[in-house]
Structures are given as C-alpha cells and as structure tokens.
Short mmCIF file of C-alpha atoms and ligand atoms in Angstrom, two decimals:
data_model
loop_
_atom_site.label_atom_id
_atom_site.label_comp_id
_atom_site.label_asym_id
_atom_site.label_seq_id
_atom_site.Cartn_x
_atom_site.Cartn_y
_atom_site.Cartn_z
CA MET A 26 24.49 19.11 9.88
CA THR A 27 21.92 18.43 7.10
CA LYS A 28 19.22 21.09 6.51
CA ILE A 29 15.91 19.29 6.17
CA LYS A 30 14.70 20.03 2.55
CA HIS A 31 11.18 19.72 1.32
CA ASN A 32 10.66 16.91 -1.10
CA TYR A 33 9.18 18.05 -4.39
CA VAL A 34 9.63 14.69 -6.11
CA TRP A 35 6.35 13.44 -4.68
CA LEU A 36 4.53 16.49 -6.01
CA ALA A 37 6.12 15.94 -9.44
CA ILE A 38 4.93 12.31 -9.48
CA VAL A 39 1.35 13.36 -8.69
CA ILE A 40 1.36 16.10 -11.36
CA LEU A 41 2.94 13.86 -14.02
CA SER A 42 0.32 11.18 -13.27
CA LEU A 43 -2.45 13.72 -13.94
CA VAL A 44 -0.96 15.01 -17.22
CA PRO A 45 -2.72 12.24 -19.26
CA ALA A 46 -6.04 13.58 -17.94
CA LEU A 47 -5.11 17.07 -19.10
CA LEU A 48 -4.03 15.83 -22.54
CA TRP A 49 -7.22 13.78 -22.74
CA LEU A 50 -9.28 16.91 -21.97
CA LEU A 51 -7.44 18.70 -24.80
CA SER A 52 -8.04 15.90 -27.31
CA PRO A 53 -10.19 17.19 -30.22
CA SER A 54 -12.58 14.22 -30.14
CA LEU A 55 -13.81 14.99 -26.57
CA LEU A 56 -16.66 17.50 -26.88
CA PRO A 57 -18.98 15.59 -29.28
CA ARG A 58 -19.05 12.75 -26.71
CA LEU A 59 -20.18 14.65 -23.63
CA GLY A 60 -23.85 14.10 -24.48
CA SER A 61 -25.30 11.13 -22.65
CA LEU A 62 -24.74 9.61 -19.19
CA ARG A 63 -23.38 6.51 -20.89
CA ALA A 64 -20.83 8.65 -22.76
CA VAL A 65 -19.80 10.43 -19.55
CA MET A 66 -19.42 7.12 -17.66
CA SER A 67 -17.30 5.64 -20.42
CA ASP A 68 -15.18 8.82 -20.53
CA LEU A 69 -14.64 8.53 -16.78
CA GLY A 70 -13.63 4.93 -17.46
CA GLN A 71 -11.04 6.13 -19.99
CA LEU A 72 -9.72 8.72 -17.53
CA ALA A 73 -9.45 6.11 -14.77
CA GLY A 74 -7.50 3.89 -17.16
CA LEU A 75 -5.10 6.67 -18.21
CA ILE A 76 -4.34 7.98 -14.70
CA GLY A 77 -4.20 4.38 -13.39
CA MET A 78 -1.58 3.47 -16.02
CA ALA A 79 0.47 6.60 -15.27
CA LEU A 80 0.45 5.80 -11.55
CA PHE A 81 1.28 2.15 -12.28
CA SER A 82 4.33 3.39 -14.26
CA PHE A 83 5.56 5.48 -11.33
CA SER A 84 4.91 2.66 -8.89
CA LEU A 85 7.21 0.44 -10.97
CA ILE A 86 9.86 3.20 -11.16
CA LEU A 87 9.76 3.71 -7.37
CA SER A 88 10.27 -0.02 -6.79
CA ALA A 89 13.62 -0.02 -8.62
CA ARG A 90 15.65 0.92 -5.52
CA PHE A 91 17.34 3.95 -7.13
CA ARG A 92 19.74 5.62 -4.70
CA PHE A 93 18.77 9.16 -5.79
CA LEU A 94 15.17 8.37 -4.75
CA ASP A 95 16.42 6.98 -1.43
CA LYS A 96 18.07 10.36 -0.89
CA TYR A 97 15.11 12.50 -2.01
CA PHE A 98 12.57 10.56 0.01
CA LYS A 99 14.93 10.39 2.98
CA GLY A 100 15.14 6.61 3.09
CA LEU A 101 14.22 3.61 1.01
CA ASN A 102 11.42 2.69 3.41
CA ASN A 103 9.74 6.00 2.46
CA VAL A 104 10.25 5.23 -1.24
CA TYR A 105 8.66 1.81 -0.81
CA ALA A 106 5.80 3.34 1.19
CA LYS A 107 5.08 5.71 -1.74
CA HIS A 108 5.49 2.81 -4.20
CA SER A 109 2.87 0.83 -2.30
CA LEU A 110 0.50 3.82 -1.91
CA ILE A 111 0.42 4.78 -5.60
CA GLY A 112 0.31 1.10 -6.53
CA GLN A 113 -2.89 0.75 -4.54
CA VAL A 114 -4.44 3.91 -6.06
CA ALA A 115 -3.46 2.69 -9.54
CA PHE A 116 -5.08 -0.69 -8.82
CA VAL A 117 -8.40 0.89 -7.78
CA LEU A 118 -8.45 3.16 -10.85
CA LEU A 119 -7.61 0.27 -13.18
CA LEU A 120 -10.44 -1.74 -11.59
CA PHE A 121 -12.87 1.12 -12.27
CA HIS A 122 -11.64 1.41 -15.89
CA PRO A 123 -13.57 -1.63 -17.25
CA LEU A 124 -16.42 -1.22 -14.76
CA LEU A 125 -17.20 2.28 -16.07
CA LEU A 126 -16.64 1.25 -19.69
CA LEU A 127 -19.26 -1.44 -19.09
CA PHE A 128 -21.89 1.35 -19.33
CA LYS A 129 -20.92 1.88 -22.97
CA TYR A 130 -20.11 -1.62 -24.17
CA ALA A 131 -22.77 -3.62 -22.38
CA GLY A 132 -25.45 -1.63 -24.18
CA GLY A 133 -27.67 -2.13 -21.16
CA SER A 134 -27.90 -5.90 -21.72
CA PHE A 135 -26.53 -8.81 -19.67
CA SER A 136 -25.29 -10.59 -22.80
CA GLY A 137 -23.57 -7.39 -23.85
CA ALA A 138 -21.89 -7.20 -20.47
CA MET A 139 -20.79 -10.84 -20.67
CA LEU A 140 -19.39 -10.26 -24.15
CA PHE A 141 -17.42 -7.26 -22.91
CA LEU A 142 -16.16 -9.12 -19.85
CA SER A 143 -14.96 -12.19 -21.73
CA LEU A 144 -11.86 -12.98 -23.72
CA SER A 145 -12.38 -12.94 -27.49
CA SER A 146 -10.44 -12.70 -30.73
CA ASN A 147 -9.99 -9.01 -29.92
CA TRP A 148 -6.43 -9.26 -28.56
CA PRO A 149 -5.98 -5.51 -27.80
CA LYS A 150 -8.89 -5.94 -25.36
CA ASN A 151 -7.66 -9.34 -24.10
CA TRP A 152 -4.30 -7.86 -23.06
CA GLY A 153 -6.25 -5.50 -20.82
CA TRP A 154 -8.10 -8.39 -19.17
CA LEU A 155 -4.95 -10.48 -18.75
CA ALA A 156 -3.21 -7.50 -17.15
CA LEU A 157 -6.08 -6.90 -14.73
CA VAL A 158 -6.59 -10.55 -13.80
CA LEU A 159 -2.86 -10.95 -13.11
CA MET A 160 -2.86 -7.74 -11.04
CA ILE A 161 -5.92 -8.84 -9.02
CA SER A 162 -4.37 -12.28 -8.34
CA LEU A 163 -1.10 -10.75 -7.12
CA ILE A 164 -2.86 -8.17 -4.93
CA VAL A 165 -5.09 -10.88 -3.40
CA LEU A 166 -1.96 -12.99 -2.78
CA THR A 167 -0.27 -10.03 -1.04
CA LEU A 168 -3.24 -8.87 1.03
CA TYR A 169 -4.99 -12.14 1.89
CA LEU A 170 -2.77 -15.19 1.34
CA LYS A 171 0.34 -13.56 2.90
CA PRO A 172 2.95 -16.07 1.66
CA LYS A 173 6.49 -16.25 3.10
CA TYR A 174 8.49 -13.10 2.35
CA ASN A 175 10.77 -14.55 -0.31
CA ILE A 176 7.81 -16.18 -2.13
CA TRP A 177 5.88 -12.90 -1.96
CA LYS A 178 8.91 -11.00 -3.25
CA TRP A 179 9.25 -13.40 -6.20
CA THR A 180 5.55 -13.27 -7.15
CA HIS A 181 5.48 -9.49 -6.75
CA LYS A 182 7.85 -9.23 -9.75
CA PHE A 183 5.01 -10.44 -12.00
CA LEU A 184 3.38 -7.02 -11.61
CA GLY A 185 5.93 -6.04 -14.25
CA LEU A 186 4.35 -8.58 -16.62
CA SER A 187 0.89 -7.24 -15.78
CA PHE A 188 2.17 -3.76 -16.66
CA PHE A 189 3.55 -5.07 -19.97
CA PHE A 190 0.17 -6.60 -20.89
CA ALA A 191 -1.56 -3.36 -19.87
CA SER A 192 0.81 -1.37 -22.10
CA LEU A 193 -0.05 -3.61 -25.06
CA HIS A 194 -3.73 -2.92 -24.32
CA VAL A 195 -3.23 0.87 -24.10
CA PHE A 196 -1.33 1.08 -27.40
CA LEU A 197 -3.20 -1.49 -29.49
CA ILE A 198 -6.82 -0.69 -28.60
CA PRO A 199 -8.55 2.03 -30.66
CA SER A 200 -9.01 4.93 -28.19
CA ASP A 201 -8.06 8.56 -27.53
CA VAL A 202 -4.50 7.30 -27.05
CA SER A 203 -4.47 5.95 -30.62
CA ARG A 204 -6.29 9.03 -31.98
CA TYR A 205 -4.47 11.92 -30.21
CA ALA A 206 -0.70 12.05 -30.84
CA PRO A 207 0.34 14.11 -27.76
CA LEU A 208 -1.51 11.70 -25.45
CA ARG A 209 -0.07 8.71 -27.31
CA PHE A 210 3.46 10.11 -27.09
CA TYR A 211 3.14 10.84 -23.37
CA MET A 212 1.72 7.43 -22.46
CA LEU A 213 4.28 5.69 -24.69
CA SER A 214 7.17 7.54 -22.99
CA LEU A 215 5.90 6.75 -19.49
CA SER A 216 5.30 3.08 -20.28
CA PHE A 217 8.63 2.73 -22.04
CA LEU A 218 10.44 4.33 -19.08
CA ALA A 219 8.66 2.09 -16.56
CA LEU A 220 9.37 -1.07 -18.61
CA ALA A 221 13.02 -0.06 -19.05
CA VAL A 222 13.36 0.47 -15.29
CA PHE A 223 11.66 -2.86 -14.60
CA ALA A 224 14.03 -4.65 -17.00
CA TYR A 225 17.03 -2.85 -15.45
CA ARG A 226 16.17 -3.90 -11.88
CA THR A 227 14.28 -7.17 -12.18
CA LEU A 228 15.41 -8.82 -15.45
CA PHE A 229 19.02 -7.68 -15.84
CA GLY A 230 19.80 -6.36 -12.33
CA LYS A 231 22.34 -9.13 -11.80
CA TYR A 232 24.45 -7.69 -14.63
CA LEU A 233 23.58 -3.98 -14.59
CA ILE A 234 23.40 -2.95 -10.92
CA LYS A 235 26.62 -1.76 -9.38
CA LYS A 236 27.69 -3.92 -6.43
CA TYR A 237 30.78 -3.86 -4.26
CA LYS A 238 32.62 -7.15 -3.92
CA TYR A 239 33.71 -8.20 -0.46
CA THR A 240 35.20 -11.37 1.00
CA VAL A 241 33.83 -12.88 4.20
CA SER A 242 36.75 -12.94 6.62
CA ALA A 243 34.90 -14.21 9.69
CA VAL A 244 31.50 -15.21 11.04
CA LYS A 245 31.18 -14.76 14.80
CA SER A 246 28.38 -15.84 17.07
CA LEU A 247 27.69 -12.98 19.53
CA ASN A 248 25.03 -14.84 21.53
CA ASP A 249 22.52 -17.71 21.01
CA ASN A 250 20.59 -15.73 18.45
CA VAL A 251 22.86 -13.11 16.92
CA LEU A 252 25.84 -13.50 14.66
CA GLU A 253 28.20 -11.10 12.98
CA VAL A 254 29.59 -11.33 9.47
CA ILE A 255 32.88 -9.51 8.90
CA MET A 256 33.90 -8.72 5.33
CA LYS A 257 36.98 -7.28 3.64
CA PRO A 258 36.77 -5.27 0.39
CA GLN A 259 38.07 -7.05 -2.72
CA GLY A 260 38.33 -3.72 -4.53
CA ARG A 261 36.88 -0.31 -3.81
CA LYS A 262 35.49 0.10 -0.29
CA LEU A 263 31.90 1.18 0.23
CA ASP A 264 31.51 4.77 1.48
CA PHE A 265 28.60 5.21 3.83
CA ASN A 266 27.11 7.34 6.55
CA PRO A 267 26.90 5.66 9.97
CA GLY A 268 23.39 4.26 10.37
CA GLN A 269 22.88 3.36 6.71
CA PHE A 270 22.11 -0.16 5.45
CA ILE A 271 23.07 -2.36 2.54
CA PHE A 272 21.58 -5.21 0.54
CA VAL A 273 23.98 -8.13 0.73
CA SER A 274 24.03 -11.50 -0.98
CA PHE A 275 26.58 -14.24 -0.44
CA LEU A 276 27.80 -16.39 -3.35
CA ASP A 277 27.52 -19.52 -1.25
CA SER A 278 25.01 -22.30 -2.03
CA LYS A 279 24.82 -23.24 1.66
CA VAL A 280 23.21 -19.84 2.34
CA GLY A 281 21.50 -19.04 -0.98
CA GLN A 282 22.15 -16.01 -3.18
CA GLU A 283 19.07 -13.94 -2.33
CA SER A 284 19.88 -10.38 -1.23
CA HIS A 285 18.68 -9.17 2.17
CA PRO A 286 18.91 -5.75 3.83
CA PHE A 287 21.12 -5.30 6.90
CA SER A 288 22.26 -2.14 8.69
CA ILE A 289 26.03 -1.71 8.64
CA SER A 290 27.33 -2.25 12.18
CA SER A 291 30.94 -1.22 11.55
CA GLY A 292 32.19 2.37 11.40
CA PRO A 293 32.73 4.28 8.11
CA SER A 294 36.49 4.54 8.69
CA ASP A 295 36.89 0.84 9.53
CA GLY A 296 38.76 -1.29 7.01
CA GLU A 297 36.20 -4.07 7.35
CA LEU A 298 32.46 -4.04 6.73
CA LYS A 299 30.26 -5.73 9.35
CA ILE A 300 26.65 -6.77 9.57
CA THR A 301 25.10 -8.11 12.77
CA ALA A 302 22.16 -10.40 12.16
CA LYS A 303 19.51 -11.88 14.39
CA VAL A 304 18.25 -15.31 13.40
CA LEU A 305 14.68 -14.66 12.38
CA GLY A 306 13.77 -16.99 9.52
CA ASP A 307 15.15 -19.44 6.97
CA TYR A 308 17.78 -17.13 5.48
CA THR A 309 19.26 -15.71 8.69
CA GLU A 310 19.30 -19.23 10.11
CA LYS A 311 21.62 -20.33 7.30
CA LEU A 312 24.04 -17.40 7.76
CA ALA A 313 25.90 -19.42 10.39
CA ASN A 314 26.94 -21.81 7.57
CA LEU A 315 28.83 -19.04 5.78
CA SER A 316 32.47 -19.92 5.36
CA PRO A 317 35.37 -17.43 5.36
CA GLY A 318 36.55 -16.71 1.82
CA THR A 319 33.00 -16.50 0.46
CA THR A 320 32.37 -13.59 -1.88
CA ALA A 321 29.69 -11.13 -0.83
CA GLU A 322 27.97 -8.73 -3.21
CA VAL A 323 27.00 -5.48 -1.52
CA GLU A 324 24.53 -2.96 -2.92
CA GLY A 325 24.19 0.45 -1.30
CA PRO A 326 24.43 2.35 0.92
CA PHE A 327 20.80 3.19 1.53
CA GLY A 328 18.80 5.00 4.18
CA PHE A 329 18.72 8.38 5.84
CA PHE A 330 18.83 7.11 9.42
CA SER A 331 22.02 8.68 10.77
CA HIS A 332 22.90 10.92 13.73
CA LYS A 333 24.49 13.17 11.11
CA ASN A 334 21.08 13.88 9.52
CA SER A 335 19.91 15.89 12.48
CA ILE A 336 19.37 19.41 13.82
CA TYR A 337 20.89 19.03 17.28
CA ASN A 338 24.07 17.33 18.54
CA ASN A 339 22.26 16.55 21.76
CA GLN A 340 20.46 13.34 20.96
CA ILE A 341 18.50 10.43 22.35
CA TRP A 342 19.01 7.01 20.73
CA ILE A 343 16.53 4.22 21.42
CA ALA A 344 17.33 0.70 20.26
CA GLY A 345 14.88 -2.19 20.53
CA GLY A 346 16.58 -5.63 20.38
CA ILE A 347 18.56 -6.11 17.17
CA GLY A 348 17.69 -2.50 16.33
CA ILE A 349 21.02 -1.69 18.05
CA THR A 350 22.95 -2.38 14.82
CA PRO A 351 22.78 1.07 13.15
CA PHE A 352 23.72 2.64 16.51
CA LEU A 353 26.87 0.45 16.65
CA SER A 354 28.08 2.19 13.49
CA MET A 355 27.03 5.63 14.76
CA ALA A 356 28.75 5.02 18.11
CA LYS A 357 31.92 3.97 16.29
CA SER A 358 31.92 7.18 14.27
CA LEU A 359 31.67 9.23 17.48
CA LEU A 360 35.36 8.42 17.95
CA ASP A 361 36.05 10.77 15.04
CA ASN A 362 33.75 13.52 16.26
CA SER A 363 32.80 14.16 19.86
CA ASP A 364 30.63 17.22 19.27
CA TYR A 365 27.71 15.02 20.19
CA SER A 366 26.14 14.32 23.58
CA ILE A 367 24.00 11.20 23.51
CA ASP A 368 21.83 9.07 25.76
CA LEU A 369 21.44 5.56 24.30
CA PHE A 370 18.57 3.45 25.65
CA TYR A 371 19.28 -0.18 24.78
CA CYS A 372 15.97 -2.01 25.30
CA LEU A 373 15.92 -5.78 25.54
CA LYS A 374 13.87 -8.52 27.14
CA ASN A 375 16.89 -9.35 29.32
CA GLU A 376 20.61 -8.68 29.43
CA SER A 377 21.61 -12.02 27.85
CA GLU A 378 20.21 -10.73 24.53
CA SER A 379 22.64 -7.81 24.45
CA VAL A 380 25.53 -7.48 22.03
CA TYR A 381 28.52 -5.16 22.44
CA LEU A 382 27.17 -3.75 25.72
CA ASP A 383 30.57 -3.25 27.42
CA TRP A 384 32.09 -1.84 24.24
CA LEU A 385 29.22 0.66 23.93
CA LYS A 386 29.56 1.68 27.57
CA ASN A 387 33.26 2.48 27.17
CA ILE A 388 33.55 3.85 23.66
CA ASN A 389 33.00 7.54 24.42
CA PRO A 390 32.17 9.51 27.59
CA LYS A 391 29.74 11.60 25.50
CA LEU A 392 27.74 8.41 24.88
CA ARG A 393 25.79 7.44 28.02
CA VAL A 394 24.40 3.90 27.67
CA HIS A 395 21.29 2.88 29.62
CA LEU A 396 20.41 -0.82 29.46
CA PHE A 397 16.66 -1.30 29.80
CA CYS A 398 15.29 -4.84 30.34
CA TYR A 399 11.54 -5.05 30.06
CA ASP A 400 11.27 -8.41 31.80
CA LYS A 401 12.32 -6.46 34.91
CA SER A 402 11.03 -2.92 34.33
CA GLY A 403 8.19 -3.22 31.82
CA TYR A 404 8.19 -1.29 28.56
CA ILE A 405 10.21 1.90 28.28
CA ASN A 406 8.21 5.11 28.03
CA ILE A 407 8.73 8.85 27.68
CA ASP A 408 8.76 9.52 31.43
CA ILE A 409 11.53 6.99 32.04
CA ILE A 410 13.54 8.54 29.17
CA ASN A 411 12.86 12.04 30.48
CA ASN A 412 13.97 11.08 34.01
CA ILE A 413 17.22 9.56 32.82
CA ALA A 414 18.15 11.81 29.87
CA GLY A 415 16.77 15.05 31.36
CA SER A 416 15.03 17.63 29.18
CA LEU A 417 13.75 16.33 25.84
CA SER A 418 13.72 19.74 24.19
CA GLU A 419 16.28 20.68 21.51
CA LYS A 420 17.27 17.08 21.03
CA ASP A 421 17.00 14.80 18.01
CA ILE A 422 15.52 11.39 18.81
CA PHE A 423 16.54 8.27 16.86
CA ILE A 424 14.55 5.06 17.26
CA CYS A 425 15.34 1.69 15.65
CA ALA A 426 13.05 -0.98 17.02
CA PRO A 427 10.07 -3.20 16.16
CA PRO A 428 7.24 -1.21 14.48
CA VAL A 429 4.93 -1.36 17.55
CA MET A 430 7.60 0.11 19.82
CA ILE A 431 8.42 2.87 17.29
CA GLY A 432 4.71 3.69 16.93
CA SER A 433 4.12 3.88 20.67
CA LEU A 434 7.19 6.03 21.44
CA LYS A 435 6.57 8.37 18.51
CA LYS A 436 3.02 8.93 19.77
CA GLN A 437 4.29 9.71 23.27
CA PHE A 438 6.95 12.16 22.03
CA ILE A 439 4.58 13.96 19.67
CA GLY A 440 1.97 13.97 22.45
CA ARG A 441 4.53 15.81 24.60
CA GLY A 442 4.93 18.46 21.89
CA ILE A 443 8.16 17.22 20.30
CA ASP A 444 8.43 18.30 16.65
CA LYS A 445 7.98 15.36 14.23
CA LYS A 446 11.08 16.58 12.33
CA LEU A 447 13.20 15.75 15.39
CA ILE A 448 12.03 12.12 15.57
CA HIS A 449 13.82 9.74 13.20
CA SER A 450 13.00 6.05 12.96
CA GLU A 451 14.23 2.96 11.13
CA GLU A 452 12.16 -0.23 10.84
CA PHE A 453 13.68 -3.56 9.84
CA ASN A 454 10.74 -4.06 7.60
CA PHE A 455 9.74 -2.38 4.33
C1 LIG B 517 16.50 -1.32 6.45
C2 LIG B 517 16.66 -2.68 7.11
C3 LIG B 517 17.76 -2.92 7.92
C4 LIG B 517 17.88 -4.17 8.56
N1 LIG B 517 18.96 -4.38 9.38
C5 LIG B 517 19.06 -5.55 10.04
C6 LIG B 517 20.16 -5.78 10.93
O1 LIG B 517 21.07 -4.96 11.09
N2 LIG B 517 20.19 -6.97 11.61
C7 LIG B 517 19.20 -7.92 11.46
O2 LIG B 517 19.24 -8.95 12.11
N3 LIG B 517 18.13 -7.71 10.59
C8 LIG B 517 18.06 -6.56 9.90
N4 LIG B 517 17.01 -6.37 9.05
C9 LIG B 517 16.00 -7.43 8.89
C10 LIG B 517 16.54 -8.52 7.97
O3 LIG B 517 16.62 -8.07 6.65
C11 LIG B 517 15.56 -9.69 8.05
O4 LIG B 517 15.51 -10.15 9.35
C12 LIG B 517 15.99 -10.84 7.16
O5 LIG B 517 15.93 -10.43 5.85
C13 LIG B 517 15.09 -12.01 7.47
O6 LIG B 517 15.18 -12.99 6.49
P1 LIG B 517 14.80 -14.51 6.86
O7 LIG B 517 14.68 -15.25 5.61
O8 LIG B 517 15.72 -15.00 7.88
O9 LIG B 517 13.38 -14.36 7.55
P2 LIG B 517 11.95 -14.40 6.91
O10 LIG B 517 11.12 -15.13 7.87
O11 LIG B 517 11.95 -14.81 5.50
O12 LIG B 517 11.59 -12.85 6.94
C14 LIG B 517 11.25 -12.21 8.12
C15 LIG B 517 10.97 -10.77 7.78
O13 LIG B 517 12.16 -10.15 7.33
C16 LIG B 517 11.89 -9.27 6.25
N5 LIG B 517 12.62 -9.74 5.09
C17 LIG B 517 12.92 -11.00 4.76
N6 LIG B 517 13.61 -11.06 3.62
C18 LIG B 517 13.75 -9.78 3.22
C19 LIG B 517 14.33 -9.14 2.06
N7 LIG B 517 14.95 -9.85 1.14
N8 LIG B 517 14.23 -7.83 1.93
C20 LIG B 517 13.60 -7.09 2.86
N9 LIG B 517 13.05 -7.60 3.98
C21 LIG B 517 13.11 -8.92 4.14
C22 LIG B 517 10.40 -9.35 5.99
O14 LIG B 517 9.82 -8.30 6.63
C23 LIG B 517 9.98 -10.63 6.60
O15 LIG B 517 8.68 -10.57 7.05
C24 LIG B 517 16.88 -5.17 8.38
C25 LIG B 517 15.79 -4.93 7.53
C26 LIG B 517 15.68 -3.70 6.91
C27 LIG B 517 14.50 -3.45 6.03
#
C-alpha cells in the first residue's frame, strides 16, 4: 500500500524560477534606475526575460523523461503536463521581454522601434531575436498547424536550439546578468544544466539512456485491429509494477526505429514481456510486419497507474477499448496476491473488439468482469457502475480510457462526493 505523499518538487521549481528576480532585486545597479516610467517598463522587461529563461530551463529539464520525476509527479503524463504549462508561461514572459524593453530602446520613435526590432551587427541581441522567432514558429506549429505526431515530436526538439540561442543572448548582452556575478552564476548554472539535459536526452540519448534489450519471439493478431508483441529478455529483465508502461523501439526497418509508449500487458513475474497494440496510425499499422528475432529496445518502466498505488483493496477498474492493457498486467498479478476485490468494467463498442475476455473472466474469483457494449447499452455511467459494483465508498477507482470518457466519469464520481485521491486515470496520450 503506497501512502500518497505531497509533491514538493513542483514548489521547488516555482521558487527556483523566481530566484533570478530576487537576485536581480539585490543587484547594486537597481535603485538608480527606478526613476522614470520608461526605466520601470524596461526593468519589468528584464525581469520577464530572467524568469522566462529560468522557466524555459525547467521546461527543458522536465521534458527529459527522467524516471525520478515520473515517480515524484506520480506519472510521466503529469510531468509532461507541468512541462507544457511552464513552457507556455515561459513563452508569454519571453514575448513580453522585448515588448517591454521597447519602451527604453525605441526612444519613443517608430524608427527607434524598428531599429530595436531588426537584426543588426549586434549579435548578442540577434541571438535573442533568433531564439524568439524560432520559439514562436514552433509554438504556432504546435497550436495551429497541428502536424502528424511524429513530425510534431521531431520539430519540438528545436526548442532546445531556441534555448541555446537564448542562452547566448543572456550571457553575451550587456545587462544585469553581465554586471552582477551572483545573478550571472545562477543563470549560467540553470542554462548549463538545461542544455546538458537536452543533450543527454535529445542529442546523445541513443548512446546514454539505459535501455533493456529484448528479442521479439512472436507477434499475434488478437482481432482485426489489435495485435500483441511478445518479447524475451536478452539480458536483465525489466522490473515493473503492474499497470506501468514502457517506451519501445524495434530495430527493424520494416517498422521504423521510433520509440512509442505502450502499457505492459504481461505480469511482472512472467518470463516474457508483452505489449498489446491497437492499430491507430502509421506506426501501429506497421507493427504487424515485425518478424520474430527482431531486437527491441525498452526504456522504462514509467507511470504510477497501478492497483498497488492505492488506499483500498476494494477497487473498481474501468477500461475503455484498448485501455484494457494495463489491467491485463494488474489482473495477472492478482494471481500472486488475492487480497483485492475488484469489479472490472470492460467497455467496448461491441464484443468483437474485446481481447482476453474469457481469460479475464476466469483468472481470479476476486476479479468480477462486466463486459459493457455501448452499441447495445449506451455509455456507461456512475449509476450503472453503482448498481453492479454496489457501494462506491472506500474503493479506489482506476480508469484507462479515451480522454472524453475519463473526463466524464471523473466528473460523475467527484459529483457523487468521491475523493479525487481515490480516482486514478491513465490516458494513452501525453
Ligand atoms: C502511457 C501510454 C500508454 C499507452 N499504451 C498503449 C497500449 O497499451 N496499447 C495501444 O494500442 N496504445 C497505447 N498507447 C498509445 C500508443 O502509443 C499510440 O497509439 C501509438 O504511439 C500510435 O502511433 P501511430 O504512429 O500508429 O499513430 P499516430 O497517428 O502517429 O498517433 C496517434 C496518437 O498516438 C500518440 N502517439 C503517437 N506516437 C507517439 C509517441 N511516439 N509517443 C507518445 N504518443 C504517441 C499521439 O497522441 C498521437 O496523436 C499508449 C500511449 C501512452 C501515452
């Protein structure tokens, strides 16, 4: 049983991102400047730049998929949510940085503004513009152009280059950073750390990140749309909690070597590692071409979604479609421990979409499986669950399903007074 601990890492990130503002306030050259409105606006511009850069650093660090952060934030999806949130705040602050500095450098004239806003022989300033233009282009691409996932993922890496240009700007331009050693040291350390983490994950990840090597022993089609990949360890076996997921890539040109996340569908004490994948797009479509003997590189485990991370052994599991996969691993591990009493609602459009239904129904008397087909009965809701599973109180609820279904059920449970801490969800989407 895992005691739910408060997460102080988030607080630390917020405080550490504000430290540059504190150091800036302590810098000896501040007071003489607080005279005019123009001076105040340009100082606010400096502050926006400093805090924006600090947040940008932490956004890069949170994107590096560190397992200790996965643990502290109780799941990689939470880490990525924080990464995206502080990335957005950093972007807004870094946009305001030049806009507020405009008050000082434009000197109230249009030509002055144009001069400030244009590239020149002043390279310390140019690096700042290049960083911002690259950042704006990548954010517009993400928010408005919405390219295919793998193209988006590739372009998103260029935010590291934008950060590098921004670092050159921060350290080469004459400013409080160049004049006040404590501020300079702090910003230098943060930027260096963020660039080192970026290089570790994005530039040299292939060589530096620990991966387990497995061999594909079989690829089985479970129905028209779902297949299973079974793998045997080449060396050390991956230890994981049932419900966790991995990033896997196959060294097979017919499939492509990109790494994708999949929940582990085998049990922790099984000799083999299994993933069960629904054909969704170009990569999952090609998985059927995988041939036995192919080497798989497995990174993980990740995620906090496990019946073991709960308060009560009485639990309700709700799976939507392919969201059944983490529950397959949890169900398997029930063989080793039958302290649990579980109602599993397996929700599908119709029964032909199901995988492992008979196996689930017979694996453990403490696991009661309820197949729910919405082409017959409409969408599942809290009253249906309540009628079948009985009282909802003192039970942990685990939901792995499409985001809309998770959102709707969470709302219903919370609306019925169920404590948020008892509702755990996993989305197949970061
Ligand atoms: C924590 C987690 C666990 C998952 N477990 C399973 C599982 O057990 N079974 C299963 O069938 N699917 C699972 N998925 C989803 C699976 O990763 C995607 O369906 C697959 O990556 C789709 O790739 P594609 O090229 O076929 O489709 P695309 O059309 O390229 O992508 C469809 C969607 O899949 C997601 N996706 C695609 N590539 C990646 C990637 N490299 N990293 C992260 N997300 C990506 C994106 O949200 C994208 O919008 C899981 C996803 C996550 C985040």
